[in-house]
Tab-separated table of C-alpha atoms and ligand atoms in Angstrom:
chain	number	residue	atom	x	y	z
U	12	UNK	CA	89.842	86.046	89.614
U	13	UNK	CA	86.895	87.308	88.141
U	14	UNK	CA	85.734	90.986	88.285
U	15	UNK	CA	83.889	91.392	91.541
U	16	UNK	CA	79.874	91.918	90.759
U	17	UNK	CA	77.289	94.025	93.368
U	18	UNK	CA	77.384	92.433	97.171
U	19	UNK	CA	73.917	92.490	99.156
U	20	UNK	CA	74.151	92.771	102.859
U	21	UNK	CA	73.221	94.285	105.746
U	22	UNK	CA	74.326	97.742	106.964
U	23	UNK	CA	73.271	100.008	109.535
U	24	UNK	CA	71.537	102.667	108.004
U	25	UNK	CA	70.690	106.202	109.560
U	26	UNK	CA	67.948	108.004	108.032
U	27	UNK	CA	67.566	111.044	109.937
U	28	UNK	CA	69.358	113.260	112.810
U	29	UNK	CA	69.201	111.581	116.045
U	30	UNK	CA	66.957	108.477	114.830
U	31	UNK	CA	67.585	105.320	115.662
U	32	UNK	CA	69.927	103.206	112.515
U	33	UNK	CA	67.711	100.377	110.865
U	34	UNK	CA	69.930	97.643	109.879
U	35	UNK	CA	68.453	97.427	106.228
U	36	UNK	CA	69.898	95.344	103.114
U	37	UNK	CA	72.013	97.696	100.915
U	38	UNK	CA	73.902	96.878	97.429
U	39	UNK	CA	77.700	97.507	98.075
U	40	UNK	CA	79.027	97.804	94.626
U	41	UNK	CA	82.285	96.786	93.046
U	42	UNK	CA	85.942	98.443	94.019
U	43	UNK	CA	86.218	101.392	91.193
U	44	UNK	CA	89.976	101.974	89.968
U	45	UNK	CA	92.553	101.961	93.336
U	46	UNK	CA	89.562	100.911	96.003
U	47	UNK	CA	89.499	97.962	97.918
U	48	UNK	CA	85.958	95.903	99.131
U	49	UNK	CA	86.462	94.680	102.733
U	50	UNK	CA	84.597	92.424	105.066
U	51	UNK	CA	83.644	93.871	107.947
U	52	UNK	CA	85.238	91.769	111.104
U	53	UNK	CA	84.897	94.557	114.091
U	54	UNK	CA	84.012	97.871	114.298
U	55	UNK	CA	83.936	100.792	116.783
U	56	UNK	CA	82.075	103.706	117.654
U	57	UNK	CA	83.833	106.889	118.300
U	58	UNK	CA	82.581	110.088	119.553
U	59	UNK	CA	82.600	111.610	116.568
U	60	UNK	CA	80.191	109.062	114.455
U	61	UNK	CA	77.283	110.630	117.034
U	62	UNK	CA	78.675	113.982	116.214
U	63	UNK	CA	77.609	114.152	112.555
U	64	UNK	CA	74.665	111.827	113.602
U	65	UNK	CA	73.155	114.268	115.566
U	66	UNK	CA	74.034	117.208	114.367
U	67	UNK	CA	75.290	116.802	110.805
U	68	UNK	CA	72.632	116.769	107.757
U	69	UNK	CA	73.746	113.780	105.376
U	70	UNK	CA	71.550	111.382	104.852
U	71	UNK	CA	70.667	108.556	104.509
U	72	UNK	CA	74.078	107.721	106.078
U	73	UNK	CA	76.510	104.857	106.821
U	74	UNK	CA	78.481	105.843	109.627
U	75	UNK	CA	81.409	103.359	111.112
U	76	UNK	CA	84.924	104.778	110.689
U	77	UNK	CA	87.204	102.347	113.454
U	78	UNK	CA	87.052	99.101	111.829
U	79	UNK	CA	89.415	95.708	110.964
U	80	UNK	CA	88.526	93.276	108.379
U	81	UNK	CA	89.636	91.041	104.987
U	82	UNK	CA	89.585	92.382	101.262
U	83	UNK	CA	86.365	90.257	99.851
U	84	UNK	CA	87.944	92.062	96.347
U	85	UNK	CA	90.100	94.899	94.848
U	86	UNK	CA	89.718	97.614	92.158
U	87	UNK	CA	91.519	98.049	88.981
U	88	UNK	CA	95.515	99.334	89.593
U	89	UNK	CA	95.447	98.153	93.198
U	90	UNK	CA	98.701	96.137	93.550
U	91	UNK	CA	99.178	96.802	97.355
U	92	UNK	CA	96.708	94.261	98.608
U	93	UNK	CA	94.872	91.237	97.521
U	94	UNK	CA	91.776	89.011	98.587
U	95	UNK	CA	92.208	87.448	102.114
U	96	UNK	CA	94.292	90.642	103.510
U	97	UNK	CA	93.762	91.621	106.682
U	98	UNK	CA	93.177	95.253	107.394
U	99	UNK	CA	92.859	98.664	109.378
U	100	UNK	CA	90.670	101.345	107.924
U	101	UNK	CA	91.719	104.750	108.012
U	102	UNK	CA	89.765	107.784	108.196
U	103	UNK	CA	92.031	109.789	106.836
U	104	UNK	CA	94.465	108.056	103.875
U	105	UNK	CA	97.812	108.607	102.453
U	106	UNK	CA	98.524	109.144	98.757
U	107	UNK	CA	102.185	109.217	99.657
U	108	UNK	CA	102.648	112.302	96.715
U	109	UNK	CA	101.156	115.776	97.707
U	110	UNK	CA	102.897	118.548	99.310
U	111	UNK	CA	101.560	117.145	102.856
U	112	UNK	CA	102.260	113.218	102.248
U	113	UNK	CA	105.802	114.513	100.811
U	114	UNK	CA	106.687	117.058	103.851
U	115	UNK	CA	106.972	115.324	106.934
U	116	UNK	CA	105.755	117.634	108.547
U	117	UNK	CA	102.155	116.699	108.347
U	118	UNK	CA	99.598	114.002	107.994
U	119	UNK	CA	96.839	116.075	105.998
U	120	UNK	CA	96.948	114.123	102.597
U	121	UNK	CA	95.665	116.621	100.233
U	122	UNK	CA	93.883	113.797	98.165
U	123	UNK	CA	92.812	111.400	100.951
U	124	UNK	CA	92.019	113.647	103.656
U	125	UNK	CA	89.164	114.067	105.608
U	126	UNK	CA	86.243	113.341	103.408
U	127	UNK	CA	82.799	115.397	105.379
U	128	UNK	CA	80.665	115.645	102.699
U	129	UNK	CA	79.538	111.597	102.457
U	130	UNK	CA	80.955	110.519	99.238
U	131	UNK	CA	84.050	108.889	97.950
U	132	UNK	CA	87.191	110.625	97.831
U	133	UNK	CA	87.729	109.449	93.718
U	134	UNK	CA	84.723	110.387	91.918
U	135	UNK	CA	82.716	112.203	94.684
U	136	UNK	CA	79.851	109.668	94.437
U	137	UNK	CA	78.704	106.196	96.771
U	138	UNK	CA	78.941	102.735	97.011
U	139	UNK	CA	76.051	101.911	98.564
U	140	UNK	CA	72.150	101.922	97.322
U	141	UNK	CA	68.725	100.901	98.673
U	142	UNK	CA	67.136	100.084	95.280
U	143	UNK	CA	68.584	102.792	93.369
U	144	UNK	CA	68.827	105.283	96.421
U	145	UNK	CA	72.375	106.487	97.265
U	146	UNK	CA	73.351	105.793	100.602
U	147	UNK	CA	75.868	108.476	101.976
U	148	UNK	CA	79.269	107.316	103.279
U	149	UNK	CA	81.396	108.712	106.614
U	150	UNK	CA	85.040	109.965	106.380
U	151	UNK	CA	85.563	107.577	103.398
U	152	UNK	CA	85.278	104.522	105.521
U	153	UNK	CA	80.941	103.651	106.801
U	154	UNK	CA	81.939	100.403	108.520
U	155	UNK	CA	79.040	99.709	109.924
U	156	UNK	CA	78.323	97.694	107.286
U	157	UNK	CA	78.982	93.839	106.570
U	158	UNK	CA	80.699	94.911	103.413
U	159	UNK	CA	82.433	97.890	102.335
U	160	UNK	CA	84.161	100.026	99.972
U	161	UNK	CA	87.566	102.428	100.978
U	162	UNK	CA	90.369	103.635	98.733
U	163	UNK	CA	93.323	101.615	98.840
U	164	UNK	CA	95.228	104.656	100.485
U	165	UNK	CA	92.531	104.490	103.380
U	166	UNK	CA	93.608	100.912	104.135
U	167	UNK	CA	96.735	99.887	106.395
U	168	UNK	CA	97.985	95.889	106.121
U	169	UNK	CA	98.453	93.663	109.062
U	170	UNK	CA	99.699	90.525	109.633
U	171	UNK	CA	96.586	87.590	110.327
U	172	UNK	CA	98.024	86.841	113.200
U	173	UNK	CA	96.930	90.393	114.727
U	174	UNK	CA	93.439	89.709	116.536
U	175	UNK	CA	90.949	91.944	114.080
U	176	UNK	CA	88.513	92.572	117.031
U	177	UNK	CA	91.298	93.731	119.202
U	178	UNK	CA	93.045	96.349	116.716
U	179	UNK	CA	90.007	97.698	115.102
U	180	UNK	CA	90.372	100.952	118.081
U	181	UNK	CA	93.663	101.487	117.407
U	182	UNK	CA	92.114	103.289	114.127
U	183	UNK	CA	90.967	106.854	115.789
U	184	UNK	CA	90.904	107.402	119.326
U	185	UNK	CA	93.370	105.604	120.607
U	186	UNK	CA	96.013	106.385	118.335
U	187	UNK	CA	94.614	109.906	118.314
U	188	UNK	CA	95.230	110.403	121.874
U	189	UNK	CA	99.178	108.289	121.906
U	190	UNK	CA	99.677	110.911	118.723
U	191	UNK	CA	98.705	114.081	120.628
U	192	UNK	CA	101.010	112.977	123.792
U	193	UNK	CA	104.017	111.467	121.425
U	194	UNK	CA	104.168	113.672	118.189
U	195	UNK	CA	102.484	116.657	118.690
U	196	UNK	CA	103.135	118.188	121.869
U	197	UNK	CA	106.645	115.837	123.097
U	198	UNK	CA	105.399	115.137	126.576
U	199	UNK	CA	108.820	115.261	128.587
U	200	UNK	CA	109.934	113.174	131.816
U	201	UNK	CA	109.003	114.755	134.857
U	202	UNK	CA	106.134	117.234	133.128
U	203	UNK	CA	102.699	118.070	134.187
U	204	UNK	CA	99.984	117.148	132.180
U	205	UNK	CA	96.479	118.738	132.135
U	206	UNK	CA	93.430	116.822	130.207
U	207	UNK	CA	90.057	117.965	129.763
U	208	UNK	CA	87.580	115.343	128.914
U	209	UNK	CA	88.309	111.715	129.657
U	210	UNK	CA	86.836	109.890	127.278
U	211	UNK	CA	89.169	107.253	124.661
U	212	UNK	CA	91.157	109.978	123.516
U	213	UNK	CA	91.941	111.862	126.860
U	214	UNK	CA	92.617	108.614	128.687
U	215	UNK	CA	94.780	107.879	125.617
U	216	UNK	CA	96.887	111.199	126.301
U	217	UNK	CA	97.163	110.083	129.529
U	218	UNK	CA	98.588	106.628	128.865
U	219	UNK	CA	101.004	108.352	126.297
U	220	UNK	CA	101.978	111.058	128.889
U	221	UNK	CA	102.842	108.265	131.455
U	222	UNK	CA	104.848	106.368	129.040
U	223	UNK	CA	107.545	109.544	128.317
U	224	UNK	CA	107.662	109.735	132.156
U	225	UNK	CA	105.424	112.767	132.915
U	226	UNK	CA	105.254	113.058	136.999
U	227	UNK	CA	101.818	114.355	137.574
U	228	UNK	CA	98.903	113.540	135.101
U	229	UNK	CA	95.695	115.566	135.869
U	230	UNK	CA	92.049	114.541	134.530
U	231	UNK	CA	89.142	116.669	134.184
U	232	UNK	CA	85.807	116.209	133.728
U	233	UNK	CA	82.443	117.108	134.400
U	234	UNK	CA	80.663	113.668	134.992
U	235	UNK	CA	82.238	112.070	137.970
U	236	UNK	CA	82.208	108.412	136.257
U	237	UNK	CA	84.904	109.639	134.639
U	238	UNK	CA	87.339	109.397	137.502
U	239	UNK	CA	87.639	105.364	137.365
U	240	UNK	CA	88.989	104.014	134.531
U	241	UNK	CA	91.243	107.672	134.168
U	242	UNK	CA	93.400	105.757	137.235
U	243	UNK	CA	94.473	103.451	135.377
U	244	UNK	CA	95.681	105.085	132.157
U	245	UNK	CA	97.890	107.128	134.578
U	246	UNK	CA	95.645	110.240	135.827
U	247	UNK	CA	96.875	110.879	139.322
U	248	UNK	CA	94.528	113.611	140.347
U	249	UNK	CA	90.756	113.770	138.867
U	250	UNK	CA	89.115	117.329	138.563
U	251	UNK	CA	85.039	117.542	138.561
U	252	UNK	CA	85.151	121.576	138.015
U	253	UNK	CA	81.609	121.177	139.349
U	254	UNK	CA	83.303	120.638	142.681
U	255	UNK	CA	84.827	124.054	143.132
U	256	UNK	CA	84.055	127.325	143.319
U	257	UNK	CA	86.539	128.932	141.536
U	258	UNK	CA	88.203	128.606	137.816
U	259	UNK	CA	89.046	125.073	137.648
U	260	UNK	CA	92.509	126.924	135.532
U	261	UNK	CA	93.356	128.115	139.076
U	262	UNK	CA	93.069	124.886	140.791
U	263	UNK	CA	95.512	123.683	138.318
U	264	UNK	CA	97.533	126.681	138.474
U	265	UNK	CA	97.861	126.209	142.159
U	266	UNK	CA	98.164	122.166	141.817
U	267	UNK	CA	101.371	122.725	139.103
U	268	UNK	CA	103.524	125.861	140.489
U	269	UNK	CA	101.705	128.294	137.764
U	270	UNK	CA	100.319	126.199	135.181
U	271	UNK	CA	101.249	122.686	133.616
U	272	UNK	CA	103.523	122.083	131.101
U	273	UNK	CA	101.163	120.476	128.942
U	274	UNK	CA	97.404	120.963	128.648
U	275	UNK	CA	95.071	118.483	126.368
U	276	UNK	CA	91.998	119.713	125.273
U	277	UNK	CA	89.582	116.612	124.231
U	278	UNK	CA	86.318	117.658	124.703
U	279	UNK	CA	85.371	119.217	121.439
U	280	UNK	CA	84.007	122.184	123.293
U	281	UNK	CA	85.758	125.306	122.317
U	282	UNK	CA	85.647	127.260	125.761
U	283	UNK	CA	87.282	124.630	127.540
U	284	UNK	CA	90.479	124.827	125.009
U	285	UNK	CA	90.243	129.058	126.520
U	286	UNK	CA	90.581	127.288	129.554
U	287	UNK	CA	93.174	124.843	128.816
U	288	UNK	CA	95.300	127.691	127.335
U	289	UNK	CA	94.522	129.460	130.739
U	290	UNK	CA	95.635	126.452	132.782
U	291	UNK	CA	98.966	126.211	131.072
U	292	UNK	CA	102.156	128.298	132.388
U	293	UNK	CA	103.905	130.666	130.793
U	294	UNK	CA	107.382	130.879	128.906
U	295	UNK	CA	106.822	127.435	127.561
U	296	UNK	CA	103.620	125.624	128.775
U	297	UNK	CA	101.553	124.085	125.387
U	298	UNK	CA	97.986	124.054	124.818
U	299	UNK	CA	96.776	120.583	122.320
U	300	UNK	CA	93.270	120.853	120.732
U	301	UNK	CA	92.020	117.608	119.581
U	302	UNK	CA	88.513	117.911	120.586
U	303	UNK	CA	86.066	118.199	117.215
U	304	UNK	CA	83.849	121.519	117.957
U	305	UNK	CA	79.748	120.090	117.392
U	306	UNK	CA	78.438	123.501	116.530
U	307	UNK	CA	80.492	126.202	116.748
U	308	UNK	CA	84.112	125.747	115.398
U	309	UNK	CA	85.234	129.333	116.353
U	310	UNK	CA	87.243	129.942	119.688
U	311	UNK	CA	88.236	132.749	121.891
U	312	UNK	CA	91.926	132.904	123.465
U	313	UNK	CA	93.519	135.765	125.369
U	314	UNK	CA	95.800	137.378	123.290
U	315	UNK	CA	97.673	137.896	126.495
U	316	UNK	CA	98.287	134.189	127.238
U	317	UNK	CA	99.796	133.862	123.562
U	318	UNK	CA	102.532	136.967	124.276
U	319	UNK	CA	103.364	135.012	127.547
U	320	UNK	CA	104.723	132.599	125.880
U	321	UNK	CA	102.412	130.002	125.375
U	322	UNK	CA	101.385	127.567	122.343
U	323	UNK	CA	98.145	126.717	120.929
U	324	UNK	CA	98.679	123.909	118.367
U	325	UNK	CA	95.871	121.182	116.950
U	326	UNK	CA	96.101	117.851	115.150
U	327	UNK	CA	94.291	115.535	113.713
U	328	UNK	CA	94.848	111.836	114.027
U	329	UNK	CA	97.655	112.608	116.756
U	330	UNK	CA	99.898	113.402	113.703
U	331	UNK	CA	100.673	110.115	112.988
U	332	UNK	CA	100.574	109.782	109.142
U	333	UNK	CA	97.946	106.942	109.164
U	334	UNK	CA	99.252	104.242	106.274
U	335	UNK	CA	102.964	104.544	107.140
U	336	UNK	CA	102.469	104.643	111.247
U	337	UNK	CA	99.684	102.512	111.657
U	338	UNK	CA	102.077	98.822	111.897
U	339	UNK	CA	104.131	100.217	114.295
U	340	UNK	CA	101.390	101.035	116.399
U	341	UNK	CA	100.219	97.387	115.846
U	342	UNK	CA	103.562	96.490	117.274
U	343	UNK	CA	103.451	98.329	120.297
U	344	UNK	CA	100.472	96.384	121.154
U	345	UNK	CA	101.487	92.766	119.874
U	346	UNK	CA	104.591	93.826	122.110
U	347	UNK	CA	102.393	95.075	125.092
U	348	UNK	CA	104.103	98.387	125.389
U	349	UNK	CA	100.260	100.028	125.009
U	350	UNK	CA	97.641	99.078	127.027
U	351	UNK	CA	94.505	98.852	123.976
U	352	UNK	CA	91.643	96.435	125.811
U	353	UNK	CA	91.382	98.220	128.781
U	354	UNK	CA	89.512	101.069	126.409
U	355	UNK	CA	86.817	98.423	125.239
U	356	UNK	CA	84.401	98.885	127.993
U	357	UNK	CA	81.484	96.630	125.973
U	358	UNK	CA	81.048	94.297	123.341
U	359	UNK	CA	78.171	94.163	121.034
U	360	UNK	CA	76.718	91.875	118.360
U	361	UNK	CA	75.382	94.207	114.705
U	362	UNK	CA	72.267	94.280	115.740
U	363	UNK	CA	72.452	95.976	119.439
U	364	UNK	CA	74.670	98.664	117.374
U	365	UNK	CA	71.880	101.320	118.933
U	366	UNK	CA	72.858	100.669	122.581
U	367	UNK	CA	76.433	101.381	121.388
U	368	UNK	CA	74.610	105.211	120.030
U	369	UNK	CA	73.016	105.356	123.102
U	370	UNK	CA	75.566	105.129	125.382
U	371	UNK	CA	78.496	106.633	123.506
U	372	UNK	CA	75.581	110.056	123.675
U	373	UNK	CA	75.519	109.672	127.272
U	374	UNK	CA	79.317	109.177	127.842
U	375	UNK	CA	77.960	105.449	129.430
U	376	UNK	CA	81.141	103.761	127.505
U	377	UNK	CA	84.807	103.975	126.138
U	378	UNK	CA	85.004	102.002	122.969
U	379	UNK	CA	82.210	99.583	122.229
U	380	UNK	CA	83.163	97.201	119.992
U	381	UNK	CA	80.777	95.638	117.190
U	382	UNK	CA	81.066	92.185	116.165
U	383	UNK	CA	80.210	91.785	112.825
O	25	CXF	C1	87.471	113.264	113.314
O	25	CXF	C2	88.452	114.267	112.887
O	25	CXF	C3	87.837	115.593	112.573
O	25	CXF	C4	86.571	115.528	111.789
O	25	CXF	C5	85.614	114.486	112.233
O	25	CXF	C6	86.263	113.182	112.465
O	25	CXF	N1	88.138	112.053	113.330
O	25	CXF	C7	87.721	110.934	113.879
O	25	CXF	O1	86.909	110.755	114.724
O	26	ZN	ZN1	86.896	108.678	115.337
């Protein structure tokens, strides 16, 4: 086919921290060497899109990094995919030759990892203008966007037959959460689990904790709305700390026999993973960070709980390496062994993609999904 020329469509476009995106006509350009243009079909927001909109200082800004869609065109070199492919973005990509990609012991892609700084992982630059002004990218991906641009190692296949605006979740949170359960902490039969913050990716722990057998799964939160949907992705006992008097760590103490096996921090707030740690028992009981800090990354843990015994370990992405895991998370879904929908708690056409912002800041919502 001929060489792909400039695309203009409409993106979501945040100008400022906090202010309301203005769905504005951009120029997407062409794939550059190993990229891949995609059509936006559905896209969701995740926590951490409101994260760096409110508190991060890149702008103007395309944010969007959960999405499904069809290559429109690719870049020079790419030979994995072609026009009319369906795919999964991925926030984080594979180049399947660094020291990570070749260890398996990790999914941190030294060339394809997390990209914070708003620019393409390649040449450090964007694909996206308002007459002549650069418009900033998120994690590599900006999906919010009819059109966009990702390298071909941010990009994971699927069959068409896979429902696009069902899948498009499976791309952060709720992999994130199966990941933290499955590879990084090995949630045994008959464990107790501990999760703080019940949002997509704590509720997503909890399904995964269920699924290796764990016997008691126990939620915590500090908005009691919380407590619904966390029934049925297998929390047993819901925790509102504002309820007690005492350490909500010795509630759970008491509740486990001396701390829970497992403990899941997911709120992105660094003293609760203190408390987590504290809420865990000694000898063997593991403490999983997978909440992103907003402000202050640094964390304090008692030395103490560390010589007892105990494990403090982080992830991100639930370890799964995101090109080569990604279809067989697909086929846990075509083959119902996950439970995906239940998360979508509201669909939204492009241009109500506010409401999503809105709610997603007020913890109103799971995953909203936007129709393109
Ligand atoms: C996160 C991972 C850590 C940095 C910000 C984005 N991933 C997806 O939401
Ligand atoms: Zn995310």
């Amino acid at each position: 086919s001929s060489s792909p020329s400039i695309i203009t469509c409409k993106a979501a476009v945040a100008w400022g921290a906090g202010q309301p995106l203005v769905i504005e006509e951009v120029e997407v350009s062409p794939p550059r060497p190993q990229e891949i243009r995609i059509k936006v079909v559905a896209t969701s927001l995740c926590g951490s899109d409101v994260n760096a909109w409110e508190f991060r200082n890149i702008f103007p800004r395309i944010f969007g990094h959960e999405a499904a869609g069809i290559v429109e065109s690719v870049g020079e070199g790419v030979t994995e995919f072609k026009e009319g492919d369906h795919v999964l973005t991925l926030f984080m990509g594979e180049c399947k030759r660094c020291r990570h990609c070749t260890s398996n012991k990790s999914n941190m892609c030294q060339a394809l990892g997390l990209e914070r700084n708003g620019v393409m992982h390649s040449d450090r630059r964007t694909r996206f203008s308002i007459r002549g002004t650069p418009i900033y990218h998120y994690l590599g991906v900006s999906s919010f966007s009819e059109y966009t641009v990702v390298h071909s190692g941010c990009a994971a296949k699927v069959s068409p037959t896979v429902p696009l605006q069902k899948i498009c979740i499976l791309s952060c949170g709720v992999a994130t959460g199966l990941g933290a359960a499955w590879n990084v902490a090995d949630v045994s039969e008959g464990s107790t689990v501990a999760i703080f913050g019940l949002g997509t990716v704590g509720l997503s722990v909890a399904q995964g904790a269920k699924l290796r057998g764990a016997a008691q799964v126990i939620g915590v939160d500090i908005n009691p709305e919380k407590g619904e949907k966390a029934k049925f992705f297998g929390v047993d006992v819901f925790l509102n700390p504002k309820d007690y008097d005492e350490p909500i760590h010795e509630v759970i103490k008491r509740m486990t026999d001396g701390g829970a096996d497992y403990c899941f921090e997911c709120t992105g707030d660094t003293r609760v993973a203190s408390t987590a740690l504290q809420s865990c028992c000694d000898g063997w009981g593991m403490t999983v960070a997978l909440g992103v800090p907003k402000a202050k990354p640094e964390m304090t843990v008692n030395c103490g709980l560390l010589l007892s015994g105990r494990t403090l370990r982080g992830s991100t992405f639930g370890g799964w390496r995101p090109k080569s895991d990604m279809p067989l998370l697909v086929d846990k879904y075509l083959n119902k062994e996950i439970q995906v929908d239940e998360f979508v708690t509201h669909n939204l056409q492009f241009e109500e993609i506010n409401r999503a912002f809105e709610m997603m800041k007020k913890g109103k919502c799971l995953c909203c999904v936007i129709h393109m």
